[in-house]
Coordinates of N, CA, C and O and ligand atoms in Angstrom, one line a residue:
M10 N -26.0 -7.7 -21.0 CA -27.3 -7.1 -20.5 C -27.0 -6.0 -19.5 O -27.0 -4.9 -19.8
R11 N -26.8 -6.4 -18.3 CA -26.6 -5.3 -17.3 C -25.1 -5.2 -16.9 O -24.8 -4.7 -15.8
T12 N -24.3 -5.7 -17.8 CA -22.8 -5.7 -17.4 C -22.4 -4.3 -17.0 O -21.7 -4.1 -16.0
V13 N -22.7 -3.3 -17.8 CA -22.2 -1.9 -17.6 C -22.7 -1.4 -16.2 O -21.9 -0.9 -15.4
A14 N -23.9 -1.7 -15.9 CA -24.5 -1.2 -14.7 C -23.7 -1.9 -13.5 O -23.4 -1.2 -12.5
R15 N -23.5 -3.1 -13.7 CA -22.8 -3.8 -12.6 C -21.4 -3.3 -12.3 O -21.0 -3.1 -11.2
R16 N -20.7 -3.0 -13.5 CA -19.3 -2.6 -13.3 C -19.3 -1.2 -12.7 O -18.5 -0.8 -11.9
R17 N -20.3 -0.4 -13.0 CA -20.4 0.9 -12.4 C -20.6 0.8 -10.9 O -19.9 1.5 -10.1
S18 N -21.5 0.0 -10.4 CA -21.7 0.0 -9.0 C -20.5 -0.6 -8.3 O -20.2 -0.3 -7.2
L19 N -19.8 -1.5 -9.0 CA -18.6 -2.0 -8.4 C -17.6 -0.9 -8.2 O -16.9 -0.8 -7.1
A20 N -17.5 0.0 -9.1 CA -16.6 1.2 -8.9 C -17.0 2.0 -7.7 O -16.2 2.5 -6.9
L21 N -18.3 2.1 -7.5 CA -18.8 2.9 -6.4 C -18.4 2.2 -5.1 O -18.0 2.8 -4.1
L22 N -18.6 0.9 -5.1 CA -18.3 0.1 -3.9 C -16.8 0.3 -3.6 O -16.4 0.5 -2.4
T23 N -16.0 0.3 -4.6 CA -14.5 0.4 -4.4 C -14.3 1.8 -3.7 O -13.5 1.9 -2.8
T24 N -15.0 2.8 -4.2 CA -14.8 4.1 -3.6 C -15.1 4.0 -2.1 O -14.4 4.5 -1.3
A25 N -16.2 3.4 -1.7 CA -16.6 3.3 -0.3 C -15.6 2.6 0.5 O -15.3 3.0 1.6
A26 N -15.1 1.5 -0.1 CA -14.2 0.7 0.7 C -12.8 1.2 0.7 O -12.1 1.0 1.7
V27 N -12.5 2.0 -0.3 CA -11.1 2.6 -0.4 C -10.1 1.5 -0.1 O -9.4 1.5 0.9
V28 N -9.9 0.7 -1.1 CA -9.0 -0.4 -0.9 C -7.6 0.1 -1.3 O -7.4 0.6 -2.4
P29 N -6.7 0.1 -0.4 CA -5.3 0.5 -0.7 C -4.6 -0.5 -1.5 O -4.5 -1.7 -1.1
L30 N -4.3 -0.2 -2.7 CA -3.6 -1.1 -3.6 C -2.1 -1.0 -3.4 O -1.6 0.0 -3.5
V31 N -1.6 -2.1 -3.3 CA -0.1 -2.2 -3.1 C 0.5 -2.9 -4.2 O 1.1 -4.0 -4.1
L32 N 0.3 -2.4 -5.4 CA 0.8 -3.0 -6.6 C 2.0 -2.3 -7.1 O 2.2 -1.1 -6.8
G33 N 2.8 -3.0 -7.8 CA 4.0 -2.3 -8.3 C 3.7 -1.4 -9.4 O 4.4 -0.5 -9.7
G34 N 2.6 -1.5 -10.0 CA 2.1 -0.6 -11.1 C 0.7 -0.9 -11.3 O 0.1 -1.6 -10.4
C35 N 0.1 -0.4 -12.3 CA -1.3 -0.8 -12.5 C -1.4 -1.6 -13.7 O -1.3 -1.1 -14.8
S36 N -1.7 -2.8 -13.6 CA -1.9 -3.7 -14.7 C -3.4 -3.8 -15.0 O -4.2 -3.7 -14.1
K37 N -3.7 -4.0 -16.2 CA -5.1 -4.1 -16.6 C -5.4 -5.5 -17.2 O -6.2 -5.6 -18.1
K38 N -4.8 -6.5 -16.6 CA -4.9 -7.8 -17.3 C -6.3 -8.3 -17.3 O -6.7 -9.0 -18.2
D39 N -7.1 -7.9 -16.3 CA -8.4 -8.5 -16.2 C -9.5 -7.7 -16.9 O -10.7 -8.0 -16.9
E40 N -9.1 -6.7 -17.6 CA -10.0 -5.8 -18.3 C -10.6 -6.6 -19.5 O -9.9 -6.9 -20.4
P41 N -11.8 -6.9 -19.4 CA -12.4 -7.6 -20.6 C -12.5 -6.7 -21.8 O -13.0 -5.5 -21.6
A42 N -12.1 -7.1 -22.9 CA -12.1 -6.3 -24.1 C -13.5 -5.8 -24.3 O -14.5 -6.6 -24.2
A43 N -13.7 -4.5 -24.5 CA -15.0 -3.9 -24.6 C -16.0 -4.7 -25.4 O -15.7 -5.3 -26.4
T44 N -17.2 -4.8 -24.8 CA -18.2 -5.6 -25.4 C -19.1 -4.7 -26.3 O -20.3 -4.5 -26.1
G45 N -18.4 -4.1 -27.2 CA -19.1 -3.3 -28.2 C -19.9 -2.1 -27.6 O -20.5 -2.3 -26.6
G46 N -19.7 -1.0 -28.1 CA -20.4 0.2 -27.5 C -21.8 0.4 -28.0 O -22.2 1.5 -28.3
G47 N -22.5 -0.7 -28.2 CA -23.8 -0.7 -28.8 C -24.8 0.4 -28.3 O -24.5 1.0 -27.3
G48 N -25.9 0.4 -28.9 CA -26.9 1.5 -28.5 C -27.7 1.1 -27.3 O -27.2 0.3 -26.5
G49 N -28.8 1.7 -27.2 CA -29.7 1.4 -26.0 C -29.3 2.2 -24.9 O -30.2 2.7 -24.2
N50 N -28.1 2.5 -24.6 CA -27.7 3.3 -23.5 C -27.7 4.7 -23.9 O -26.9 5.2 -24.7
A51 N -28.6 5.5 -23.3 CA -28.7 6.9 -23.6 C -27.4 7.7 -23.2 O -27.3 8.1 -22.0
G52 N -26.5 7.8 -24.1 CA -25.3 8.6 -23.8 C -24.4 7.9 -22.8 O -24.7 7.0 -22.2
G53 N -23.2 8.4 -22.8 CA -22.2 7.9 -21.8 C -21.2 6.9 -22.3 O -20.2 6.7 -21.7
A54 N -21.5 6.2 -23.4 CA -20.6 5.2 -23.9 C -19.2 5.7 -24.1 O -18.2 5.2 -23.7
T55 N -19.2 6.9 -24.8 CA -17.9 7.4 -25.1 C -17.1 7.9 -23.9 O -15.9 7.6 -23.7
S56 N -17.8 8.6 -23.0 CA -17.1 9.1 -21.8 C -16.7 7.9 -20.9 O -15.7 8.0 -20.2
T57 N -17.4 6.8 -21.0 CA -17.0 5.7 -20.2 C -15.5 5.2 -20.5 O -14.7 5.0 -19.6
A58 N -15.2 5.2 -21.8 CA -13.9 4.8 -22.2 C -12.8 5.8 -21.6 O -11.8 5.4 -21.1
A59 N -13.1 7.1 -21.7 CA -12.2 8.1 -21.2 C -12.1 7.9 -19.7 O -11.0 8.0 -19.1
V60 N -13.2 7.7 -19.0 CA -13.2 7.5 -17.6 C -12.3 6.3 -17.2 O -11.6 6.4 -16.2
N61 N -12.4 5.2 -17.9 CA -11.7 4.0 -17.6 C -10.2 4.2 -17.7 O -9.4 3.5 -17.1
Q62 N -9.7 5.2 -18.4 CA -8.3 5.4 -18.5 C -7.7 5.9 -17.2 O -6.5 5.6 -16.9
G63 N -8.4 6.7 -16.4 CA -7.9 7.1 -15.2 C -6.8 8.2 -15.3 O -6.3 8.5 -16.4
I64 N -6.4 8.7 -14.1 CA -5.3 9.7 -14.1 C -4.4 9.3 -13.0 O -4.7 8.5 -12.1
T65 N -3.1 9.8 -13.1 CA -2.1 9.4 -12.2 C -1.5 10.7 -11.6 O -1.2 11.6 -12.3
I66 N -1.4 10.7 -10.3 CA -0.7 11.8 -9.6 C 0.5 11.2 -9.0 O 0.5 10.2 -8.3
T67 N 1.7 11.9 -9.3 CA 3.0 11.4 -8.9 C 3.3 12.1 -7.6 O 3.1 13.3 -7.4
I68 N 3.9 11.3 -6.7 CA 4.4 11.8 -5.4 C 5.9 11.8 -5.5 O 6.5 10.7 -5.6
N69 N 6.5 13.0 -5.4 CA 8.0 13.0 -5.4 C 8.4 14.4 -4.8 O 7.7 15.3 -4.8
N70 N 9.6 14.4 -4.2 CA 10.2 15.7 -3.7 C 9.2 16.3 -2.7 O 9.0 17.6 -2.8
F71 N 8.5 15.5 -1.9 CA 7.5 16.1 -0.9 C 6.4 16.9 -1.6 O 6.1 18.0 -1.1
A72 N 6.0 16.5 -2.7 CA 4.9 17.2 -3.4 C 4.1 16.2 -4.3 O 4.5 15.2 -4.7
F73 N 2.8 16.7 -4.5 CA 1.9 15.9 -5.4 C 2.0 16.6 -6.7 O 1.9 17.8 -6.8
E74 N 2.1 15.8 -7.8 CA 2.2 16.4 -9.1 C 1.3 15.7 -10.1 O 1.4 14.5 -10.3
P75 N 0.2 16.3 -10.7 CA -0.1 17.8 -10.4 C -0.7 18.0 -9.1 O -1.4 17.1 -8.5
Q76 N -0.4 19.2 -8.5 CA -1.0 19.5 -7.2 C -2.5 19.6 -7.3 O -3.2 19.2 -6.4
D77 N -3.0 20.2 -8.4 CA -4.4 20.3 -8.6 C -4.8 19.5 -9.8 O -4.5 19.9 -10.9
A78 N -5.4 18.4 -9.5 CA -5.7 17.4 -10.5 C -7.2 17.5 -10.9 O -8.0 17.9 -10.1
Q79 N -7.5 17.0 -12.1 CA -8.9 17.0 -12.6 C -9.3 15.6 -12.8 O -8.5 14.8 -13.5
A80 N -10.5 15.2 -12.4 CA -11.0 13.8 -12.7 C -12.4 13.8 -13.0 O -13.1 14.8 -12.7
K81 N -12.9 12.7 -13.5 CA -14.4 12.6 -13.7 C -14.9 11.6 -12.7 O -14.2 10.8 -12.1
V82 N -16.2 11.8 -12.4 CA -16.9 10.8 -11.6 C -16.6 9.4 -12.1 O -16.8 9.1 -13.3
G83 N -16.2 8.5 -11.2 CA -16.0 7.1 -11.6 C -14.6 6.8 -12.1 O -14.3 5.7 -12.3
Q84 N -13.9 7.9 -12.4 CA -12.6 7.7 -13.0 C -11.6 7.2 -11.9 O -11.6 7.8 -10.8
I85 N -10.7 6.3 -12.2 CA -9.7 5.8 -11.2 C -8.6 6.9 -11.1 O -8.0 7.3 -12.1
V86 N -8.4 7.3 -9.9 CA -7.3 8.2 -9.6 C -6.2 7.4 -8.9 O -6.5 6.8 -7.9
T87 N -5.0 7.4 -9.4 CA -3.9 6.7 -8.9 C -2.8 7.6 -8.4 O -2.4 8.5 -9.1
W88 N -2.4 7.5 -7.2 CA -1.2 8.2 -6.7 C -0.1 7.2 -6.7 O -0.2 6.1 -6.2
K89 N 1.0 7.6 -7.2 CA 2.2 6.7 -7.2 C 3.3 7.5 -6.5 O 3.7 8.6 -6.9
N90 N 3.9 6.8 -5.5 CA 5.0 7.4 -4.7 C 6.3 7.0 -5.4 O 6.6 5.8 -5.4
E91 N 7.1 8.0 -5.8 CA 8.4 7.7 -6.4 C 9.5 8.0 -5.5 O 10.7 7.9 -5.9
Q92 N 9.2 8.4 -4.3 CA 10.2 8.9 -3.4 C 10.4 7.8 -2.3 O 9.6 7.0 -2.0
L93 N 11.6 7.9 -1.8 CA 12.0 6.9 -0.7 C 11.2 7.1 0.5 O 10.8 6.1 1.2
A94 N 10.8 8.3 0.9 CA 10.0 8.6 2.1 C 8.6 8.0 1.9 O 8.1 8.0 0.8
N95 N 8.0 7.6 3.0 CA 6.6 7.2 2.9 C 5.7 8.5 2.9 O 6.0 9.5 3.6
H96 N 4.6 8.4 2.3 CA 3.6 9.5 2.3 C 2.2 8.9 2.4 O 2.0 7.6 2.2
T97 N 1.2 9.7 2.6 CA -0.2 9.3 2.6 C -1.0 10.2 1.7 O -0.6 11.4 1.4
V98 N -2.1 9.8 1.4 CA -3.1 10.6 0.7 C -4.3 10.6 1.7 O -5.0 9.6 1.9
T99 N -4.5 11.8 2.3 CA -5.5 11.9 3.4 C -6.4 13.1 3.2 O -5.9 14.2 3.2
E100 N -7.6 12.9 3.0 CA -8.5 14.0 2.7 C -8.6 14.9 3.9 O -8.6 14.5 5.1
D101 N -8.6 16.2 3.6 CA -8.5 17.2 4.6 C -9.9 17.6 5.2 O -10.3 18.7 5.1
V102 N -10.6 16.6 5.7 CA -11.9 16.7 6.3 C -11.9 15.8 7.5 O -11.0 14.9 7.6
P103 N -12.9 15.9 8.3 CA -13.1 15.0 9.5 C -13.0 13.5 9.0 O -13.5 13.2 7.9
A104 N -12.4 12.7 9.8 CA -12.1 11.3 9.4 C -13.3 10.5 8.8 O -13.1 9.8 7.9
E105 N -14.4 10.7 9.4 CA -15.6 9.9 9.0 C -16.1 10.4 7.6 O -16.9 9.7 7.0
Q106 N -15.6 11.5 7.1 CA -16.1 12.0 5.8 C -15.1 11.7 4.7 O -15.3 12.2 3.6
R107 N -14.0 11.1 5.0 CA -12.9 11.0 4.1 C -13.2 10.0 3.0 O -13.6 8.8 3.2
N108 N -13.0 10.4 1.7 CA -13.0 9.5 0.6 C -11.5 9.0 0.5 O -11.3 7.8 0.3
M109 N -10.6 9.9 0.5 CA -9.2 9.6 0.4 C -8.6 9.4 1.8 O -8.6 10.3 2.6
K110 N -8.1 8.2 2.0 CA -7.6 7.8 3.3 C -6.6 6.6 3.1 O -7.0 5.5 3.5
S111 N -5.5 6.9 2.6 CA -4.5 5.8 2.3 C -3.8 5.4 3.6 O -3.7 6.2 4.5
D112 N -3.2 4.3 3.6 CA -2.1 4.0 4.6 C -0.9 4.6 4.0 O -0.9 5.3 3.0
K113 N 0.2 4.4 4.7 CA 1.5 4.9 4.2 C 1.8 4.2 2.9 O 1.7 3.0 2.7
I114 N 2.2 5.1 2.0 CA 2.5 4.6 0.6 C 4.0 4.6 0.5 O 4.6 5.7 0.6
G115 N 4.6 3.5 0.3 CA 6.1 3.4 0.2 C 6.5 3.7 -1.2 O 5.7 3.8 -2.2
Q116 N 7.8 3.7 -1.4 CA 8.4 4.0 -2.7 C 7.9 2.9 -3.7 O 8.0 1.7 -3.4
G117 N 7.4 3.3 -4.9 CA 7.0 2.4 -5.9 C 5.6 1.9 -5.7 O 5.1 1.2 -6.6
Q118 N 5.0 2.3 -4.6 CA 3.6 1.8 -4.3 C 2.6 2.8 -4.8 O 2.9 4.0 -5.0
T119 N 1.4 2.3 -4.9 CA 0.3 3.2 -5.4 C -0.9 3.1 -4.5 O -1.1 2.2 -3.7
Y120 N -1.8 4.1 -4.6 CA -3.0 4.2 -3.9 C -4.1 4.6 -4.9 O -3.8 5.5 -5.7
Q121 N -5.2 3.9 -5.0 CA -6.2 4.3 -6.0 C -7.6 4.4 -5.4 O -8.0 3.6 -4.5
I122 N -8.3 5.4 -5.9 CA -9.8 5.5 -5.5 C -10.5 6.1 -6.7 O -9.8 6.6 -7.7
S123 N -11.8 6.0 -6.7 CA -12.6 6.8 -7.7 C -13.6 7.6 -6.9 O -14.0 7.1 -5.8
F124 N -14.1 8.7 -7.4 CA -15.0 9.5 -6.7 C -16.4 9.3 -7.3 O -16.6 9.2 -8.5
S125 N -17.4 9.2 -6.4 CA -18.8 9.0 -6.9 C -19.6 10.3 -7.0 O -20.6 10.3 -7.6
K126 N -19.0 11.4 -6.5 CA -19.7 12.7 -6.6 C -18.8 13.8 -7.1 O -17.6 13.8 -6.7
P127 N -19.3 14.7 -7.9 CA -18.5 15.9 -8.3 C -18.1 16.7 -7.1 O -18.8 16.7 -6.1
G128 N -17.1 17.5 -7.2 CA -16.7 18.4 -6.1 C -15.2 18.6 -6.1 O -14.5 18.0 -7.0
T129 N -14.7 19.5 -5.2 CA -13.3 19.7 -5.1 C -12.9 19.1 -3.8 O -13.4 19.5 -2.7
Y130 N -12.0 18.1 -3.9 CA -11.6 17.4 -2.7 C -10.1 17.8 -2.4 O -9.2 17.6 -3.2
K131 N -10.0 18.3 -1.2 CA -8.6 18.7 -0.7 C -8.0 17.5 0.1 O -8.7 16.9 0.9
Y132 N -6.7 17.4 -0.1 CA -6.1 16.3 0.7 C -4.7 16.8 1.0 O -4.1 17.7 0.5
I133 N -4.1 16.1 2.0 CA -2.8 16.3 2.5 C -2.0 15.0 2.6 O -2.6 13.9 2.5
C134 N -0.7 15.1 2.9 CA 0.0 13.9 3.3 C 0.0 14.0 4.8 O 0.5 15.0 5.4
S135 N -0.5 13.0 5.5 CA -0.5 13.1 7.0 C 0.8 13.1 7.7 O 1.0 13.4 8.8
V136 N 1.8 12.6 6.9 CA 3.2 12.6 7.5 C 3.9 14.0 7.3 O 4.6 14.4 8.2
H137 N 3.5 14.7 6.3 CA 4.1 16.0 6.0 C 3.0 17.0 5.7 O 3.0 17.6 4.6
P138 N 2.1 17.2 6.7 CA 0.9 18.0 6.3 C 1.2 19.5 6.0 O 0.5 20.1 5.3
D139 N 2.4 20.0 6.5 CA 2.7 21.4 6.2 C 3.2 21.6 4.7 O 3.0 22.6 4.1
K140 N 3.8 20.6 4.2 CA 4.4 20.7 2.9 C 3.6 20.1 1.8 O 3.6 20.6 0.7
M141 N 2.8 19.1 2.1 CA 2.2 18.3 1.0 C 0.7 18.5 1.0 O 0.0 17.9 1.9
K142 N 0.2 19.2 0.0 CA -1.2 19.4 -0.1 C -1.6 19.3 -1.6 O -0.8 19.6 -2.5
G143 N -2.8 18.9 -1.8 CA -3.3 18.8 -3.2 C -4.8 18.8 -3.3 O -5.5 18.8 -2.2
T144 N -5.3 19.0 -4.5 CA -6.8 18.9 -4.7 C -7.1 18.0 -5.9 O -6.2 17.9 -6.8
V145 N -8.2 17.3 -5.8 CA -8.7 16.7 -7.0 C -10.1 17.3 -7.2 O -11.0 17.3 -6.3
T146 N -10.3 17.9 -8.4 CA -11.6 18.4 -8.8 C -12.3 17.4 -9.7 O -11.8 17.1 -10.7
V147 N -13.4 17.0 -9.2 CA -14.2 15.9 -9.9 C -15.4 16.5 -10.5 O -16.2 17.3 -9.9
S148 N -15.5 16.3 -11.8 CA -16.7 16.8 -12.6 C -17.5 15.7 -13.1 O -17.1 14.5 -13.2
Ligands
CU217 CU1 4.5 13.0 2.8

């Protein structure tokens, strides 16, 4: 019935809370197999599948790759640090406005968020702010 709506608002909640995930990778074990893309829902069923796939930004050699990433509203964006040094993903705006605000991300660790509004979000690594910058453009 309202499953889709609930899952959407859950994603938004996650955005607000910005839970730093400290997983070795991203497993999708709890993903319930799609409950049929039936009708009733005016548009969006197809793009939901694409959105659920998410994107990954790799951190290595004191850089974000890709440096300028593209995402959709609600899509999970994962940063994965492959470097021995710790890094952060810190939005380049006043602290109270930040969507991206990770703790230090160690080697092999990830940080995930999703964005609830379109826009171009600039971020830095707060440990290496001169070297490490990136953007996520959300449409
Ligand atoms: Cu860094």
